[in-house]
Short mmCIF file of C-alpha atoms in Angstrom, two decimals:
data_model
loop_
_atom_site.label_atom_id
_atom_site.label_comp_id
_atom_site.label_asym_id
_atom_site.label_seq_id
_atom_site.Cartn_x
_atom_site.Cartn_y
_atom_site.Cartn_z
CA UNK A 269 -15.16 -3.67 -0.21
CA UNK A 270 -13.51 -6.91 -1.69
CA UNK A 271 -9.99 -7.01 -1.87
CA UNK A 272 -7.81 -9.10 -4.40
CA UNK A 273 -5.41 -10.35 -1.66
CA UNK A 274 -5.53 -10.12 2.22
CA UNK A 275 -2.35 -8.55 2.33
CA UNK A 276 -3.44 -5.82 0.23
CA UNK A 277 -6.14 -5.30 2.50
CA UNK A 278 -3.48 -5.39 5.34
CA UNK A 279 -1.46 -2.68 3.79
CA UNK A 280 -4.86 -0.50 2.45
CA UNK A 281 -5.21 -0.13 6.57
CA UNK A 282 -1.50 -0.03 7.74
CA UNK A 283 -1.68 3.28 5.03
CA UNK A 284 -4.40 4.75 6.86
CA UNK A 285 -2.88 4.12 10.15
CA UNK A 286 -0.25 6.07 9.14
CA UNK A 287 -2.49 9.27 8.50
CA UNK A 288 -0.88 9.78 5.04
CA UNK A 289 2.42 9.76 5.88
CA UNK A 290 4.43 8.58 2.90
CA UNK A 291 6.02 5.09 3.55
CA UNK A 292 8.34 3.22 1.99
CA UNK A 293 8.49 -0.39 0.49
CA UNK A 294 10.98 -1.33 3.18
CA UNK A 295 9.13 0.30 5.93
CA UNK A 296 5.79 -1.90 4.65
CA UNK A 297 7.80 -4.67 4.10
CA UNK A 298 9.12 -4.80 8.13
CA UNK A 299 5.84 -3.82 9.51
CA UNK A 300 3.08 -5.65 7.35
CA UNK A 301 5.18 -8.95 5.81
CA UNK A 302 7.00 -8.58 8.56
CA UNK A 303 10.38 -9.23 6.14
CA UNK A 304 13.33 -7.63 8.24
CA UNK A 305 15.17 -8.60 4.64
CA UNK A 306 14.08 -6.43 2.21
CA UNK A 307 16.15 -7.94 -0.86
CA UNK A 308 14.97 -8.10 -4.53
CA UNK A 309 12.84 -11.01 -3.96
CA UNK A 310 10.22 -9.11 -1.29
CA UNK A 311 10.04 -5.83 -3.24
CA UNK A 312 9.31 -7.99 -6.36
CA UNK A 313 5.95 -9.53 -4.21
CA UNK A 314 5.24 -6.12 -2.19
CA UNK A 315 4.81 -4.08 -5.81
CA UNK A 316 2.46 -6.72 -6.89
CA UNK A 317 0.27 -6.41 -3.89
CA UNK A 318 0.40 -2.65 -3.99
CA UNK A 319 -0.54 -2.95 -7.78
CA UNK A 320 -3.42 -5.17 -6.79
CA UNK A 321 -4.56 -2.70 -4.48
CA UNK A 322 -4.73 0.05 -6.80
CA UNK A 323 -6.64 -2.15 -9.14
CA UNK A 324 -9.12 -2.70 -6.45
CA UNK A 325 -9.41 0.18 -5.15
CA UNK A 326 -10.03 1.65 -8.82
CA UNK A 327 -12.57 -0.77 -9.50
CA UNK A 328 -14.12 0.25 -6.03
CA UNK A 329 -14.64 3.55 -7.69
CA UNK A 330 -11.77 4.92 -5.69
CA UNK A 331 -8.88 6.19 -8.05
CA UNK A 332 -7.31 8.07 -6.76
CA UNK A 333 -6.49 7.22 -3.02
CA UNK A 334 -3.33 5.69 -2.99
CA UNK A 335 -0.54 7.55 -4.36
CA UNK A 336 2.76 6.23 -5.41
CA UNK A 337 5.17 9.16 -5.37
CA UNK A 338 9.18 9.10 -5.38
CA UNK A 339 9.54 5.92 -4.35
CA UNK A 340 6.97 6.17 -1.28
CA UNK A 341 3.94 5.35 -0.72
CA UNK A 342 0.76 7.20 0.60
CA UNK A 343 -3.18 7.50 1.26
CA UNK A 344 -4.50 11.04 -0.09
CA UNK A 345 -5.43 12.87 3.08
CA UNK A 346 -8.98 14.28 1.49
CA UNK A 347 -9.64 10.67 1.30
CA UNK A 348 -8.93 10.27 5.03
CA UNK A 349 -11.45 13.18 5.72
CA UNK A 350 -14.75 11.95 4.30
#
């Protein structure tokens, strides 16, 4: 699958290594950017990759995998079981 960005592709797999556990956009922020600061300036970058990554991902055929809920983030579990 071709992503848009290599760090959406890095946070595509750091949501699957979490099993579908919501995270948040601090939590991605510390462990994927690796941005201990989480001011206005990373969540401004860290929605656009997650938007590219639902973009792909929907071109990919894939819709519905990532959800965006309440202000976390998550891979749909049915998706993890295929």
């Amino acid at each position: 699958m071709h992503f848009s960005r290599s760090v959406s592709r890095e946070i595509f797999a750091y949501l699957i290594d979490q099993c579908g556990f919501p995270v948040t956009g601090k939590d991605i922020a510390a462990d994927v950017l690796e941005q201990r600061d989480y001011d206005k300036s990373v969540s401004k970058k860290l929605s656009q990759y997650i938007t590219d990554l639902i973009r792909d991902l929907e071109n990919a055929g894939y819709p519905d995998v990532v959800i965006r809920q309440n202000r976390h983030l998550y891979i749909e579990k049915n998706f993890l079981l295929k």
